[in-house]
Amino acid sequence: MKVKVRLFGFLAEEAGKREISVEAETAGDALEAAKSVISIPRSVRIAVNEEYAPSKRALRSGDVVSLIPPVAGG
Amino acid sequence: MKVKVRLFGFLAEEAGKREISVEAETAGDALEAAKSVISIPRSVRIAVNEEYAPSKRALRSGDVVSLIPPVAGG
Amino acid sequence: MNANTRVLITRRPLSVEAARRAVARPDCGGICVFAGTVRNRNEGRRVSKIRYSAFESMALRQFRAIAAEARKKFGLRAVYIAHRVGLLKLGEASVVCAAASPHRAEAFAGCRRLIERVKKLAPIWKEEFHGRGKTWVNRA
Amino acid sequence: MNANTRVLITRRPLSVEAARRAVARPDCGGICVFAGTVRNRNEGRRVSKIRYSAFESMALRQFRAIAAEARKKFGLRAVYIAHRVGLLKLGEASVVCAAASPHRAEAFAGCRRLIERVKKLAPIWKEEFHGRGKTWVNRA
């Protein structure tokens, strides 16, 4: 299934884009597929539709995956 | 020795004055002497020259005793 | 007196923004501000307004001692204590304390220490007005 | 959405006074406000300015969840969380949290909880600028 993957922080900076499209069935698949575009450290977390989600989370049509680098707000 | 005793809060209100003059050698003497003018509960603390002081504190000429009702700031 | 301690007693409204400004320091990442406000009831009784009075010179002296103790205990870089006196309406701030520290844990702990000590030590008194009269709070 | 929770992400300066106003309630005697500010150094390095960026819609969603958890855990009556994004100068506030409670212990504990959870969970990133370049803070 084709899935939109949003990039943030240094991931977006290094990829030179804020969004890519990958083939994936789970959230973890999407992260792995994004590695063809950008190096992704293990500290990066995954969100699906604006909520943190585990790698094994099955994706449904229209889901948006976001790759969340270590946060530094506050 | 003649000592000035300042009254605050309900003590001043009930005495109808903010200051009295008493004969005293210690801070505790001054509190006892003030009882001739106004009823003073045990919860009232004593200050000498703007610092809390124990009853046994010996007074020196010019010292000012203040009777401090239970505080309720904040 | 100390450039890193600001204390005051005033008849005018208090401001948390003034507190923040007073303690802001370039080396401090955390500022904690506490505002105590007049509640509409106390011990089950409806309150319409309150009046604070203070032995001002002694209270300011206490504030400075409280500030020095908290600065030392928590390594605070700057401290602010302000108390209002006179008549206050519901919702108005009666006291504002602030503490600045390089790290937030100390800012919180220091600010808490300030308000606890102010409540315990400062020679300040409070009259609560109800429908039909008033009472001195904490009158033993 | 809840009338007792206000959350925002903005490019404009934050205000502790706005935070206080947002959480003031007639039944609350204590308001605790925390402001996190840009320090002039971090990990031994001199900082000239910083830039925050956020995944805004997700961050706001996190703020609301954080607020709800703290309100429940500490019985808070009102909560405020604001984070700034864009370029910030030294001394400016990057985050302001506030909690109001009838009693001050809960106001302090609740406000502390807010900032800890915001730092841990909110999808917000920080670039620090030094003399010669910049780094992404917490980049693993």
PDB file of N, CA, C and O in Angstrom, chain A residues 6 8-10 13-14 43 45 47 50-52 66 68-74, chain D residues 52 55 57-58 61-62 83 94-95 119-122 124-125 134 136 138-140:
ATOM      1  N   ARG A   6       5.792  11.665   6.617  1.00  0.00           N
ATOM      2  CA  ARG A   6       6.229  13.050   6.863  1.00  0.00           C
ATOM      3  C   ARG A   6       7.532  13.048   7.656  1.00  0.00           C
ATOM      4  O   ARG A   6       7.722  12.246   8.575  1.00  0.00           O
ATOM      5  N   PHE A   8      10.455  15.360   9.863  1.00  0.00           N
ATOM      6  CA  PHE A   8      10.578  16.562  10.711  1.00  0.00           C
ATOM      7  C   PHE A   8      12.014  16.753  11.167  1.00  0.00           C
ATOM      8  O   PHE A   8      12.837  15.829  11.091  1.00  0.00           O
ATOM      9  N   GLY A   9      12.301  17.934  11.674  1.00  0.00           N
ATOM     10  CA  GLY A   9      13.595  18.217  12.288  1.00  0.00           C
ATOM     11  C   GLY A   9      14.746  17.918  11.353  1.00  0.00           C
ATOM     12  O   GLY A   9      14.689  18.237  10.155  1.00  0.00           O
ATOM     13  N   PHE A  10      15.797  17.291  11.893  1.00  0.00           N
ATOM     14  CA  PHE A  10      16.977  17.055  11.053  1.00  0.00           C
ATOM     15  C   PHE A  10      16.686  16.075   9.921  1.00  0.00           C
ATOM     16  O   PHE A  10      17.369  16.093   8.899  1.00  0.00           O
ATOM     17  N   GLU A  13      15.523  18.219   7.152  1.00  0.00           N
ATOM     18  CA  GLU A  13      16.652  19.028   6.674  1.00  0.00           C
ATOM     19  C   GLU A  13      17.583  18.185   5.802  1.00  0.00           C
ATOM     20  O   GLU A  13      17.992  18.604   4.727  1.00  0.00           O
ATOM     21  N   GLU A  14      17.911  16.975   6.282  1.00  0.00           N
ATOM     22  CA  GLU A  14      18.874  16.160   5.554  1.00  0.00           C
ATOM     23  C   GLU A  14      18.285  15.535   4.296  1.00  0.00           C
ATOM     24  O   GLU A  14      18.991  15.343   3.304  1.00  0.00           O
ATOM     25  N   SER A  43      16.839   6.297  17.463  1.00  0.00           N
ATOM     26  CA  SER A  43      16.101   7.141  18.408  1.00  0.00           C
ATOM     27  C   SER A  43      14.847   7.767  17.795  1.00  0.00           C
ATOM     28  O   SER A  43      14.039   8.366  18.501  1.00  0.00           O
ATOM     29  N   ARG A  45      11.200   8.129  16.565  1.00  0.00           N
ATOM     30  CA  ARG A  45       9.943   7.439  16.885  1.00  0.00           C
ATOM     31  C   ARG A  45       8.952   7.587  15.731  1.00  0.00           C
ATOM     32  O   ARG A  45       9.131   8.430  14.847  1.00  0.00           O
ATOM     33  N   ALA A  47       4.958   8.095  14.459  1.00  0.00           N
ATOM     34  CA  ALA A  47       3.571   8.458  14.759  1.00  0.00           C
ATOM     35  C   ALA A  47       2.704   8.095  13.566  1.00  0.00           C
ATOM     36  O   ALA A  47       3.153   8.151  12.415  1.00  0.00           O
ATOM     37  N   GLU A  50      -0.796  11.471  13.791  1.00  0.00           N
ATOM     38  CA  GLU A  50      -0.603  12.402  14.905  1.00  0.00           C
ATOM     39  C   GLU A  50      -0.666  11.771  16.287  1.00  0.00           C
ATOM     40  O   GLU A  50      -0.875  12.464  17.286  1.00  0.00           O
ATOM     41  N   GLU A  51      -0.493  10.439  16.350  1.00  0.00           N
ATOM     42  CA  GLU A  51      -0.336   9.778  17.651  1.00  0.00           C
ATOM     43  C   GLU A  51       0.872   8.855  17.564  1.00  0.00           C
ATOM     44  O   GLU A  51       1.061   8.187  16.547  1.00  0.00           O
ATOM     45  N   TYR A  52       1.655   8.785  18.656  1.00  0.00           N
ATOM     46  CA  TYR A  52       2.753   7.827  18.663  1.00  0.00           C
ATOM     47  C   TYR A  52       2.195   6.416  18.459  1.00  0.00           C
ATOM     48  O   TYR A  52       1.104   6.087  18.965  1.00  0.00           O
ATOM     49  N   SER A  66       4.406   9.598  10.457  1.00  0.00           N
ATOM     50  CA  SER A  66       5.360  10.690  10.685  1.00  0.00           C
ATOM     51  C   SER A  66       6.570  10.152  11.424  1.00  0.00           C
ATOM     52  O   SER A  66       6.424   9.367  12.365  1.00  0.00           O
ATOM     53  N   ILE A  68       9.484  10.967  13.887  1.00  0.00           N
ATOM     54  CA  ILE A  68       9.664  11.972  14.943  1.00  0.00           C
ATOM     55  C   ILE A  68      11.068  11.854  15.535  1.00  0.00           C
ATOM     56  O   ILE A  68      11.328  10.960  16.344  1.00  0.00           O
ATOM     57  N   PRO A  69      11.989  12.738  15.165  1.00  0.00           N
ATOM     58  CA  PRO A  69      13.320  12.714  15.780  1.00  0.00           C
ATOM     59  C   PRO A  69      13.196  13.017  17.277  1.00  0.00           C
ATOM     60  O   PRO A  69      12.143  13.498  17.734  1.00  0.00           O
ATOM     61  N   PRO A  70      14.269  12.727  18.036  1.00  0.00           N
ATOM     62  CA  PRO A  70      14.223  12.999  19.481  1.00  0.00           C
ATOM     63  C   PRO A  70      13.751  14.431  19.718  1.00  0.00           C
ATOM     64  O   PRO A  70      14.288  15.364  19.122  1.00  0.00           O
ATOM     65  N   VAL A  71      12.769  14.568  20.588  1.00  0.00           N
ATOM     66  CA  VAL A  71      12.160  15.888  20.783  1.00  0.00           C
ATOM     67  C   VAL A  71      13.032  16.728  21.704  1.00  0.00           C
ATOM     68  O   VAL A  71      13.828  16.207  22.491  1.00  0.00           O
ATOM     69  N   ALA A  72      12.877  18.056  21.600  1.00  0.00           N
ATOM     70  CA  ALA A  72      13.700  18.966  22.409  1.00  0.00           C
ATOM     71  C   ALA A  72      12.916  20.228  22.741  1.00  0.00           C
ATOM     72  O   ALA A  72      13.467  21.320  22.849  1.00  0.00           O
ATOM     73  N   GLY A  73      11.616  20.053  22.933  1.00  0.00           N
ATOM     74  CA  GLY A  73      10.809  21.209  23.316  1.00  0.00           C
ATOM     75  C   GLY A  73      11.009  21.557  24.771  1.00  0.00           C
ATOM     76  O   GLY A  73      11.701  20.855  25.501  1.00  0.00           O
ATOM     77  N   GLY A  74      10.385  22.657  25.161  1.00  0.00           N
ATOM     78  CA  GLY A  74      10.450  23.066  26.571  1.00  0.00           C
ATOM     79  C   GLY A  74      11.440  24.188  26.779  1.00  0.00           C
ATOM     80  O   GLY A  74      12.141  24.589  25.871  1.00  0.00           O
TER      81      GLY A  74
ATOM     82  N   TYR D  52      12.995  26.962  17.244  1.00  0.00           N
ATOM     83  CA  TYR D  52      12.126  25.825  17.527  1.00  0.00           C
ATOM     84  C   TYR D  52      11.222  25.579  16.336  1.00  0.00           C
ATOM     85  O   TYR D  52      10.726  26.531  15.707  1.00  0.00           O
ATOM     86  N   PHE D  55       5.781  19.874  14.976  1.00  0.00           N
ATOM     87  CA  PHE D  55       4.706  19.216  14.219  1.00  0.00           C
ATOM     88  C   PHE D  55       3.442  19.695  14.945  1.00  0.00           C
ATOM     89  O   PHE D  55       2.996  19.099  15.917  1.00  0.00           O
ATOM     90  N   SER D  57       0.085  20.239  14.690  1.00  0.00           N
ATOM     91  CA  SER D  57      -1.202  19.607  15.019  1.00  0.00           C
ATOM     92  C   SER D  57      -1.007  18.458  16.005  1.00  0.00           C
ATOM     93  O   SER D  57      -1.789  18.295  16.942  1.00  0.00           O
ATOM     94  N   MET D  58       0.076  17.705  15.840  1.00  0.00           N
ATOM     95  CA  MET D  58       0.323  16.610  16.785  1.00  0.00           C
ATOM     96  C   MET D  58       0.742  17.159  18.143  1.00  0.00           C
ATOM     97  O   MET D  58       0.341  16.639  19.193  1.00  0.00           O
ATOM     98  N   ARG D  61      -2.243  18.252  20.018  1.00  0.00           N
ATOM     99  CA  ARG D  61      -2.954  17.071  20.486  1.00  0.00           C
ATOM    100  C   ARG D  61      -2.274  16.513  21.749  1.00  0.00           C
ATOM    101  O   ARG D  61      -2.936  16.147  22.726  1.00  0.00           O
ATOM    102  N   GLN D  62      -0.936  16.469  21.728  1.00  0.00           N
ATOM    103  CA  GLN D  62      -0.192  16.019  22.913  1.00  0.00           C
ATOM    104  C   GLN D  62      -0.435  16.963  24.094  1.00  0.00           C
ATOM    105  O   GLN D  62      -0.618  16.523  25.225  1.00  0.00           O
ATOM    106  N   HIS D  83       3.726  26.983  23.649  1.00  0.00           N
ATOM    107  CA  HIS D  83       5.099  26.823  23.187  1.00  0.00           C
ATOM    108  C   HIS D  83       5.329  27.751  22.012  1.00  0.00           C
ATOM    109  O   HIS D  83       4.456  27.911  21.171  1.00  0.00           O
ATOM    110  N   SER D  94      10.577  30.100  25.764  1.00  0.00           N
ATOM    111  CA  SER D  94      10.227  29.123  24.728  1.00  0.00           C
ATOM    112  C   SER D  94       8.953  28.379  25.099  1.00  0.00           C
ATOM    113  O   SER D  94       8.231  27.912  24.229  1.00  0.00           O
ATOM    114  N   VAL D  95       8.689  28.266  26.392  1.00  0.00           N
ATOM    115  CA  VAL D  95       7.516  27.523  26.838  1.00  0.00           C
ATOM    116  C   VAL D  95       6.967  28.175  28.107  1.00  0.00           C
ATOM    117  O   VAL D  95       7.735  28.677  28.942  1.00  0.00           O
ATOM    118  N   LYS D 119       8.219  18.305  27.699  1.00  0.00           N
ATOM    119  CA  LYS D 119       9.595  18.075  27.248  1.00  0.00           C
ATOM    120  C   LYS D 119       9.789  16.662  26.727  1.00  0.00           C
ATOM    121  O   LYS D 119      10.576  16.421  25.826  1.00  0.00           O
ATOM    122  N   LYS D 120       9.078  15.737  27.311  1.00  0.00           N
ATOM    123  CA  LYS D 120       9.272  14.344  26.949  1.00  0.00           C
ATOM    124  C   LYS D 120       8.486  13.939  25.691  1.00  0.00           C
ATOM    125  O   LYS D 120       8.943  13.131  24.900  1.00  0.00           O
ATOM    126  N   LEU D 121       7.304  14.517  25.526  1.00  0.00           N
ATOM    127  CA  LEU D 121       6.384  13.990  24.525  1.00  0.00           C
ATOM    128  C   LEU D 121       6.124  14.881  23.314  1.00  0.00           C
ATOM    129  O   LEU D 121       5.817  14.366  22.231  1.00  0.00           O
ATOM    130  N   ALA D 122       6.187  16.184  23.485  1.00  0.00           N
ATOM    131  CA  ALA D 122       5.719  17.035  22.391  1.00  0.00           C
ATOM    132  C   ALA D 122       6.684  16.997  21.207  1.00  0.00           C
ATOM    133  O   ALA D 122       7.886  17.169  21.367  1.00  0.00           O
ATOM    134  N   ILE D 124       8.502  18.585  19.143  1.00  0.00           N
ATOM    135  CA  ILE D 124       9.059  19.933  18.951  1.00  0.00           C
ATOM    136  C   ILE D 124      10.572  19.774  18.924  1.00  0.00           C
ATOM    137  O   ILE D 124      11.133  18.997  19.699  1.00  0.00           O
ATOM    138  N   TRP D 125      11.212  20.526  18.038  1.00  0.00           N
ATOM    139  CA  TRP D 125      12.663  20.387  17.863  1.00  0.00           C
ATOM    140  C   TRP D 125      13.343  21.738  17.983  1.00  0.00           C
ATOM    141  O   TRP D 125      12.725  22.787  17.782  1.00  0.00           O
ATOM    142  N   LYS D 134      25.301  25.529  13.596  1.00  0.00           N
ATOM    143  CA  LYS D 134      24.167  25.191  14.424  1.00  0.00           C
ATOM    144  C   LYS D 134      24.115  23.684  14.623  1.00  0.00           C
ATOM    145  O   LYS D 134      24.693  22.915  13.850  1.00  0.00           O
ATOM    146  N   TRP D 136      21.303  20.418  15.960  1.00  0.00           N
ATOM    147  CA  TRP D 136      19.978  19.977  16.401  1.00  0.00           C
ATOM    148  C   TRP D 136      20.137  19.410  17.800  1.00  0.00           C
ATOM    149  O   TRP D 136      20.868  18.434  17.988  1.00  0.00           O
ATOM    150  N   ASN D 138      19.584  17.276  21.032  1.00  0.00           N
ATOM    151  CA  ASN D 138      19.115  15.896  21.277  1.00  0.00           C
ATOM    152  C   ASN D 138      19.208  15.006  20.057  1.00  0.00           C
ATOM    153  O   ASN D 138      18.738  13.878  20.097  1.00  0.00           O
ATOM    154  N   ARG D 139      19.827  15.489  18.992  1.00  0.00           N
ATOM    155  CA  ARG D 139      19.998  14.618  17.840  1.00  0.00           C
ATOM    156  C   ARG D 139      20.812  13.414  18.295  1.00  0.00           C
ATOM    157  O   ARG D 139      21.913  13.547  18.788  1.00  0.00           O
ATOM    158  N   ALA D 140      20.250  12.262  18.131  1.00  0.00           N
ATOM    159  CA  ALA D 140      20.907  11.079  18.706  1.00  0.00           C
ATOM    160  C   ALA D 140      22.173  10.733  17.947  1.00  0.00           C
ATOM    161  O   ALA D 140      22.244  10.929  16.750  1.00  0.00           O
TER     162      ALA D 140
END
